[in-house]
Tab-separated table of C-alpha atoms in Angstrom:
chain	number	residue	atom	x	y	z
A	583	UNK	CA	32.246	10.978	-9.842
A	584	UNK	CA	34.104	12.779	-7.065
A	585	UNK	CA	32.646	16.094	-8.114
A	586	UNK	CA	29.187	14.636	-7.607
A	587	UNK	CA	30.128	13.546	-4.106
A	588	UNK	CA	30.680	17.118	-3.000
A	589	UNK	CA	27.303	18.439	-4.133
A	590	UNK	CA	25.569	17.751	-0.822
A	591	UNK	CA	21.842	18.563	-0.851
A	592	UNK	CA	20.319	19.380	-4.194
A	593	UNK	CA	16.801	19.927	-5.476
A	594	UNK	CA	15.102	18.241	-8.397
A	595	UNK	CA	12.255	20.371	-9.729
A	596	UNK	CA	9.534	18.684	-11.753
A	597	UNK	CA	7.123	21.162	-13.350
A	598	UNK	CA	3.654	20.280	-14.645
A	599	UNK	CA	2.716	21.084	-18.265
A	600	UNK	CA	2.501	24.726	-19.296
A	601	UNK	CA	-1.281	24.570	-19.633
A	602	UNK	CA	-1.549	24.333	-15.834
A	603	UNK	CA	0.571	27.350	-15.014
A	604	UNK	CA	-0.964	27.800	-11.571
A	605	UNK	CA	-0.087	24.263	-10.490
A	606	UNK	CA	2.633	23.945	-7.837
A	607	UNK	CA	6.182	22.874	-8.595
A	608	UNK	CA	7.069	19.540	-6.973
A	609	UNK	CA	10.483	19.561	-5.298
A	610	UNK	CA	12.238	16.457	-4.089
A	611	UNK	CA	15.331	16.730	-1.880
A	612	UNK	CA	18.141	14.540	-3.203
A	613	UNK	CA	21.229	14.025	-1.079
A	614	UNK	CA	24.040	11.606	-1.706
A	615	UNK	CA	25.290	10.502	1.696
A	616	UNK	CA	28.754	9.033	1.597
A	617	UNK	CA	30.782	7.200	4.189
A	618	UNK	CA	34.475	6.632	4.620
A	619	UNK	CA	34.868	3.211	6.192
A	620	UNK	CA	37.777	1.204	7.528
A	621	UNK	CA	37.272	-2.523	8.037
A	622	UNK	CA	39.207	-4.253	10.821
A	623	UNK	CA	39.651	-7.942	11.629
A	624	UNK	CA	39.633	-9.505	15.100
A	625	UNK	CA	43.238	-8.383	15.626
A	626	UNK	CA	42.505	-4.762	14.688
A	627	UNK	CA	44.279	-5.031	11.337
A	628	UNK	CA	42.765	-3.320	8.273
A	629	UNK	CA	41.061	-5.538	5.696
A	630	UNK	CA	41.366	-4.760	1.981
A	631	UNK	CA	39.939	-6.289	-1.192
A	632	UNK	CA	36.266	-6.249	-0.172
A	633	UNK	CA	33.470	-5.759	-2.716
A	634	UNK	CA	30.326	-3.627	-2.663
A	635	UNK	CA	28.251	-6.745	-2.048
A	636	UNK	CA	30.120	-7.304	1.232
A	637	UNK	CA	28.605	-4.157	2.783
A	638	UNK	CA	25.126	-3.158	3.905
A	639	UNK	CA	24.057	0.318	5.032
A	640	UNK	CA	21.176	1.097	7.377
A	641	UNK	CA	19.913	4.694	7.643
A	642	UNK	CA	17.605	5.247	10.637
A	643	UNK	CA	17.216	1.467	10.767
A	644	UNK	CA	16.201	1.132	7.094
A	645	UNK	CA	18.388	-0.823	4.649
A	646	UNK	CA	19.700	1.318	1.768
A	647	UNK	CA	20.985	0.584	-1.726
A	648	UNK	CA	24.669	1.403	-2.183
A	649	UNK	CA	25.070	3.673	-5.229
A	650	UNK	CA	28.771	4.543	-4.955
A	651	UNK	CA	31.594	2.202	-4.025
A	652	UNK	CA	35.279	2.983	-4.446
A	653	UNK	CA	38.475	1.683	-2.910
A	654	UNK	CA	40.955	3.888	-1.119
A	655	UNK	CA	43.594	4.248	-3.818
A	656	UNK	CA	41.144	5.729	-6.322
A	657	UNK	CA	40.024	8.644	-4.147
A	658	UNK	CA	42.400	11.538	-3.325
A	659	UNK	CA	42.895	12.781	0.230
A	660	UNK	CA	42.618	16.283	1.638
A	661	UNK	CA	44.220	16.174	5.090
A	662	UNK	CA	44.175	19.146	7.476
A	663	UNK	CA	46.592	18.941	10.400
A	664	UNK	CA	45.670	21.150	13.355
A	665	UNK	CA	48.501	21.807	15.839
A	666	UNK	CA	47.702	23.072	19.335
A	667	UNK	CA	50.060	25.991	20.077
A	668	UNK	CA	48.533	27.010	23.411
A	669	UNK	CA	50.882	27.866	26.252
A	670	UNK	CA	50.716	24.405	27.800
A	671	UNK	CA	52.217	22.764	24.688
A	672	UNK	CA	55.546	24.611	24.783
A	673	UNK	CA	57.652	21.747	26.155
A	674	UNK	CA	56.588	19.220	23.504
A	675	UNK	CA	55.884	21.453	20.493
A	676	UNK	CA	59.252	20.826	18.795
A	677	UNK	CA	58.805	17.037	19.032
A	678	UNK	CA	55.248	17.315	17.723
A	679	UNK	CA	56.148	19.434	14.699
A	680	UNK	CA	59.006	17.069	13.812
A	681	UNK	CA	56.532	14.149	13.766
A	682	UNK	CA	54.019	16.172	11.741
A	683	UNK	CA	56.732	16.928	9.166
A	684	UNK	CA	57.471	13.204	8.786
A	685	UNK	CA	53.739	12.566	8.409
A	686	UNK	CA	53.497	15.174	5.634
A	687	UNK	CA	56.427	13.593	3.760
A	688	UNK	CA	54.856	10.132	3.939
A	689	UNK	CA	51.396	11.399	2.981
A	690	UNK	CA	52.513	13.295	-0.123
A	691	UNK	CA	55.394	11.044	-1.146
A	692	UNK	CA	53.676	7.653	-0.965
A	693	UNK	CA	50.015	8.248	-1.801
A	694	UNK	CA	47.767	9.364	-4.637
A	695	UNK	CA	49.379	12.123	-6.754
A	696	UNK	CA	46.320	14.254	-5.994
A	697	UNK	CA	46.677	14.006	-2.181
A	698	UNK	CA	47.223	17.369	-0.462
A	699	UNK	CA	47.703	18.700	3.056
A	700	UNK	CA	46.901	21.921	4.911
A	701	UNK	CA	48.320	23.185	8.217
A	702	UNK	CA	46.504	25.080	10.978
A	703	UNK	CA	47.677	26.344	14.342
A	704	UNK	CA	45.358	27.205	17.207
A	705	UNK	CA	45.700	28.796	20.613
A	706	UNK	CA	43.246	31.552	21.598
A	707	UNK	CA	42.861	32.150	17.846
A	708	UNK	CA	42.944	29.920	14.774
A	709	UNK	CA	45.292	30.402	11.822
A	710	UNK	CA	45.388	28.557	8.517
A	711	UNK	CA	49.156	28.605	8.255
A	712	UNK	CA	49.256	26.857	4.855
A	713	UNK	CA	46.421	26.107	2.463
A	714	UNK	CA	46.197	22.783	0.653
A	715	UNK	CA	49.466	21.993	-1.041
A	716	UNK	CA	51.827	19.180	-1.997
A	717	UNK	CA	54.912	21.332	-1.387
A	718	UNK	CA	56.670	19.676	1.534
A	719	UNK	CA	59.234	22.468	1.899
A	720	UNK	CA	56.473	25.031	2.392
A	721	UNK	CA	54.734	22.914	5.034
A	722	UNK	CA	57.976	22.232	6.905
A	723	UNK	CA	58.922	25.908	6.880
A	724	UNK	CA	55.527	26.759	8.380
A	725	UNK	CA	55.940	24.110	11.089
A	726	UNK	CA	59.293	25.570	12.148
A	727	UNK	CA	57.672	28.971	12.704
A	728	UNK	CA	55.018	27.783	15.198
A	729	UNK	CA	55.261	29.166	18.741
A	730	UNK	CA	53.200	28.347	21.842
A	731	UNK	CA	51.175	30.928	23.762
A	732	UNK	CA	47.710	31.544	25.223
A	733	UNK	CA	44.529	29.462	25.490
A	734	UNK	CA	43.006	26.653	23.408
A	735	UNK	CA	40.299	27.279	20.785
A	736	UNK	CA	39.964	23.671	19.658
A	737	UNK	CA	36.302	23.765	18.620
A	738	UNK	CA	36.876	26.972	16.630
A	739	UNK	CA	39.741	25.205	14.818
A	740	UNK	CA	37.620	22.148	13.997
A	741	UNK	CA	34.793	24.375	12.751
A	742	UNK	CA	37.039	26.426	10.443
A	743	UNK	CA	38.990	23.442	9.094
A	744	UNK	CA	35.758	21.521	8.396
A	745	UNK	CA	34.265	24.489	6.565
A	746	UNK	CA	37.385	24.770	4.370
A	747	UNK	CA	37.225	21.058	3.535
A	748	UNK	CA	33.543	20.959	2.686
A	749	UNK	CA	33.777	21.754	-1.041
A	750	UNK	CA	36.960	19.830	-1.822
A	751	UNK	CA	36.672	16.662	-3.897
A	752	UNK	CA	37.634	13.301	-2.476
A	753	UNK	CA	38.153	12.236	1.126
A	754	UNK	CA	38.286	14.717	4.001
A	755	UNK	CA	40.453	14.089	7.067
A	756	UNK	CA	41.404	16.206	10.080
A	757	UNK	CA	44.303	15.258	12.347
A	758	UNK	CA	44.452	17.385	15.505
A	759	UNK	CA	47.509	17.328	17.774
A	760	UNK	CA	46.627	18.677	21.212
A	761	UNK	CA	47.197	18.183	24.935
A	762	UNK	CA	43.577	18.328	26.069
A	763	UNK	CA	40.325	20.234	26.006
A	764	UNK	CA	38.966	23.552	24.823
A	765	UNK	CA	39.271	26.751	26.890
A	766	UNK	CA	38.657	29.787	24.629
A	767	UNK	CA	36.397	28.807	21.690
A	768	UNK	CA	33.277	30.723	20.718
A	769	UNK	CA	32.119	27.583	18.858
A	770	UNK	CA	30.332	24.912	20.901
A	771	UNK	CA	31.137	21.205	20.982
A	772	UNK	CA	27.899	20.391	19.134
A	773	UNK	CA	28.556	23.014	16.435
A	774	UNK	CA	32.047	21.601	15.902
A	775	UNK	CA	30.669	18.062	15.598
A	776	UNK	CA	27.978	19.146	13.144
A	777	UNK	CA	30.571	20.989	11.043
A	778	UNK	CA	32.685	17.813	10.884
A	779	UNK	CA	29.627	15.741	9.942
A	780	UNK	CA	28.488	18.198	7.254
A	781	UNK	CA	31.958	18.193	5.683
A	782	UNK	CA	32.178	14.357	5.769
A	783	UNK	CA	35.318	14.621	7.885
A	784	UNK	CA	37.074	11.695	9.546
A	785	UNK	CA	38.683	13.066	12.717
A	786	UNK	CA	41.863	11.663	14.303
A	787	UNK	CA	42.787	13.412	17.575
A	788	UNK	CA	46.319	12.790	18.870
A	789	UNK	CA	46.386	13.546	22.592
A	790	UNK	CA	49.899	14.321	23.760
A	791	UNK	CA	49.281	14.701	27.489
A	792	UNK	CA	52.362	15.372	29.652
A	793	UNK	CA	50.465	14.545	32.878
A	794	UNK	CA	50.119	10.801	33.437
A	795	UNK	CA	47.691	10.831	36.402
A	796	UNK	CA	44.122	12.143	36.366
A	797	UNK	CA	44.843	15.036	38.731
A	798	UNK	CA	45.438	18.174	36.688
A	799	UNK	CA	44.332	16.644	33.386
A	800	UNK	CA	41.374	17.869	31.357
A	801	UNK	CA	39.548	14.537	31.384
A	802	UNK	CA	36.346	16.163	30.118
A	803	UNK	CA	38.155	17.563	27.099
A	804	UNK	CA	39.788	14.223	26.366
A	805	UNK	CA	36.426	12.458	26.549
A	806	UNK	CA	34.915	15.065	24.224
A	807	UNK	CA	37.625	14.403	21.649
A	808	UNK	CA	37.008	10.663	21.930
A	809	UNK	CA	33.296	11.169	21.248
A	810	UNK	CA	34.031	13.527	18.343
A	811	UNK	CA	36.340	11.004	16.702
A	812	UNK	CA	33.910	8.116	17.147
A	813	UNK	CA	31.099	10.182	15.644
A	814	UNK	CA	33.128	10.765	12.473
A	815	UNK	CA	34.582	7.267	12.076
A	816	UNK	CA	38.051	8.142	13.349
A	817	UNK	CA	39.853	7.154	16.537
A	818	UNK	CA	41.906	8.738	19.321
A	819	UNK	CA	45.605	8.189	19.944
A	820	UNK	CA	47.317	8.991	23.248
A	821	UNK	CA	51.055	8.652	22.649
A	822	UNK	CA	54.046	10.180	24.336
A	823	UNK	CA	56.377	12.211	22.138
A	824	UNK	CA	59.021	10.419	20.094
A	825	UNK	CA	58.546	6.926	18.696
A	826	UNK	CA	54.982	6.547	19.999
A	827	UNK	CA	53.927	9.782	18.322
A	828	UNK	CA	55.471	8.685	15.018
A	829	UNK	CA	53.654	5.355	15.361
A	830	UNK	CA	50.318	7.143	15.821
A	831	UNK	CA	50.832	9.025	12.555
A	832	UNK	CA	51.823	5.771	10.820
A	833	UNK	CA	48.642	4.082	12.063
A	834	UNK	CA	46.561	6.972	10.716
A	835	UNK	CA	48.227	6.647	7.307
A	836	UNK	CA	47.536	2.919	7.314
A	837	UNK	CA	43.850	3.596	7.992
A	838	UNK	CA	43.697	6.155	5.189
A	839	UNK	CA	45.366	3.816	2.697
A	840	UNK	CA	42.769	1.094	3.357
A	841	UNK	CA	39.530	3.094	3.402
A	842	UNK	CA	36.410	2.366	1.378
A	843	UNK	CA	34.134	5.118	0.070
A	844	UNK	CA	30.454	4.142	0.145
A	845	UNK	CA	27.589	6.353	-1.022
A	846	UNK	CA	23.801	6.035	-1.058
A	847	UNK	CA	20.647	8.099	-1.581
A	848	UNK	CA	18.449	7.859	1.549
A	849	UNK	CA	15.057	6.261	0.820
A	850	UNK	CA	12.001	5.235	2.834
A	851	UNK	CA	13.225	6.866	6.025
A	852	UNK	CA	10.850	6.962	8.996
A	853	UNK	CA	9.387	10.205	10.286
A	854	UNK	CA	11.730	12.028	12.665
A	855	UNK	CA	11.752	15.352	14.490
A	856	UNK	CA	15.503	15.014	14.956
A	857	UNK	CA	17.859	16.486	12.346
A	858	UNK	CA	20.437	13.803	13.086
A	859	UNK	CA	20.016	10.547	11.148
A	860	UNK	CA	21.886	7.526	12.568
A	861	UNK	CA	23.844	5.242	10.230
A	862	UNK	CA	24.900	1.651	10.790
A	863	UNK	CA	27.304	-0.084	8.399
A	864	UNK	CA	27.766	-3.852	8.455
A	865	UNK	CA	30.243	-6.038	6.584
A	866	UNK	CA	30.051	-9.738	5.757
A	867	UNK	CA	32.796	-11.997	7.013
A	868	UNK	CA	33.802	-13.653	10.266
A	869	UNK	CA	34.965	-11.225	12.962
A	870	UNK	CA	35.032	-8.227	10.620
A	871	UNK	CA	34.054	-4.777	11.896
A	872	UNK	CA	33.351	-1.684	9.805
A	873	UNK	CA	34.333	1.676	11.343
A	874	UNK	CA	32.595	4.766	9.951
A	875	UNK	CA	30.702	7.824	11.130
A	876	UNK	CA	27.615	7.365	13.270
A	877	UNK	CA	25.272	9.510	11.171
A	878	UNK	CA	24.668	12.822	9.430
A	879	UNK	CA	22.605	15.988	9.831
A	880	UNK	CA	19.662	16.450	7.495
A	881	UNK	CA	16.333	18.241	7.670
A	882	UNK	CA	13.863	17.391	10.427
A	883	UNK	CA	10.424	16.238	9.286
A	884	UNK	CA	7.569	18.682	9.825
C-alpha cells in the first residue's frame, strides 16, 4: 500500500474500440492525496486509538471519501534533519548537534525497524552529509564534523531535502534546526513551501535564537518558518539549548509516534483557477483537534 502512496499524479487512459481509431483517448487524472494528522485533546496531548469513521476530510469545501487509513506504527518514517551551520550558529552548534544525536538514537532505536534518518547541513550552500540510514555511528560521526561559517540558505535546504524525500515510501518529515531566517537562498519561500507540499512533508522548525529581545532578531524569518510549519501540519519550537532543546526533540518524536495516515481521491471539486487546493480535516469527539497540512498543489482548471 505504501508504494501506491508515493505514486502522486497518474493517468488512466480509456481507449474506444479499435473500429473507431480516429476517436480521442479519454484521460482522467487520478491522484491519491494523503495527509499525516496528529490529533490533540484540550490539553494539547496526542490522542490515539481513533478509527477511520472518526475523521472527515473536506477538499475545497467538498466532503471526500477516505480511501486509506493507517495508524502511526504501521507506516515507516523517513526523517531529514537540517542543521544550520551559518556563522551565527557557532556558539550553540555543539549543543545542537549533541541533541540531534540523542534524537537520532531515539528515532532509530525505539521506532519501526524501517525508520531511517538523513542529515543535511546548510550555510551559504546545502550539503547532504548522510543519506538515509539506520547507522547511528555514521550519523554521529557526521554531526561531529559540522562547522559554522557563512550565510543561511534555508529555503534551498528545504527544497533539496523535500525533493529527496518525494519518492520514498511511508511518512516524510523534516526537522530544521536554525537560529532564524534565510539570507542566501536562490529558492523562494513559495517554492520551498510548494516543494514541501508536493513531497507530503511535515515540517518541524526548531528555532534556537540566542537573542531574547526583538531588536537584532530576524522576526520575518521566524514568522516565515511558523507559516511553513503550519502549512505542512507541523509546529515550531523555540527552545534554548540544553534541556529545552532535548524536550523539543522529544515532543516531535511523540507527535510522530501518534500520527494517522489518511488518503483520499479528490472528487467533485469546484472550478478553480488556483493551483492550491485547501484541505480541512475534522475529527469527532469533544474538544479534539486534528492537525495536518492546509492543502496541496494540483493543476488549475482551464
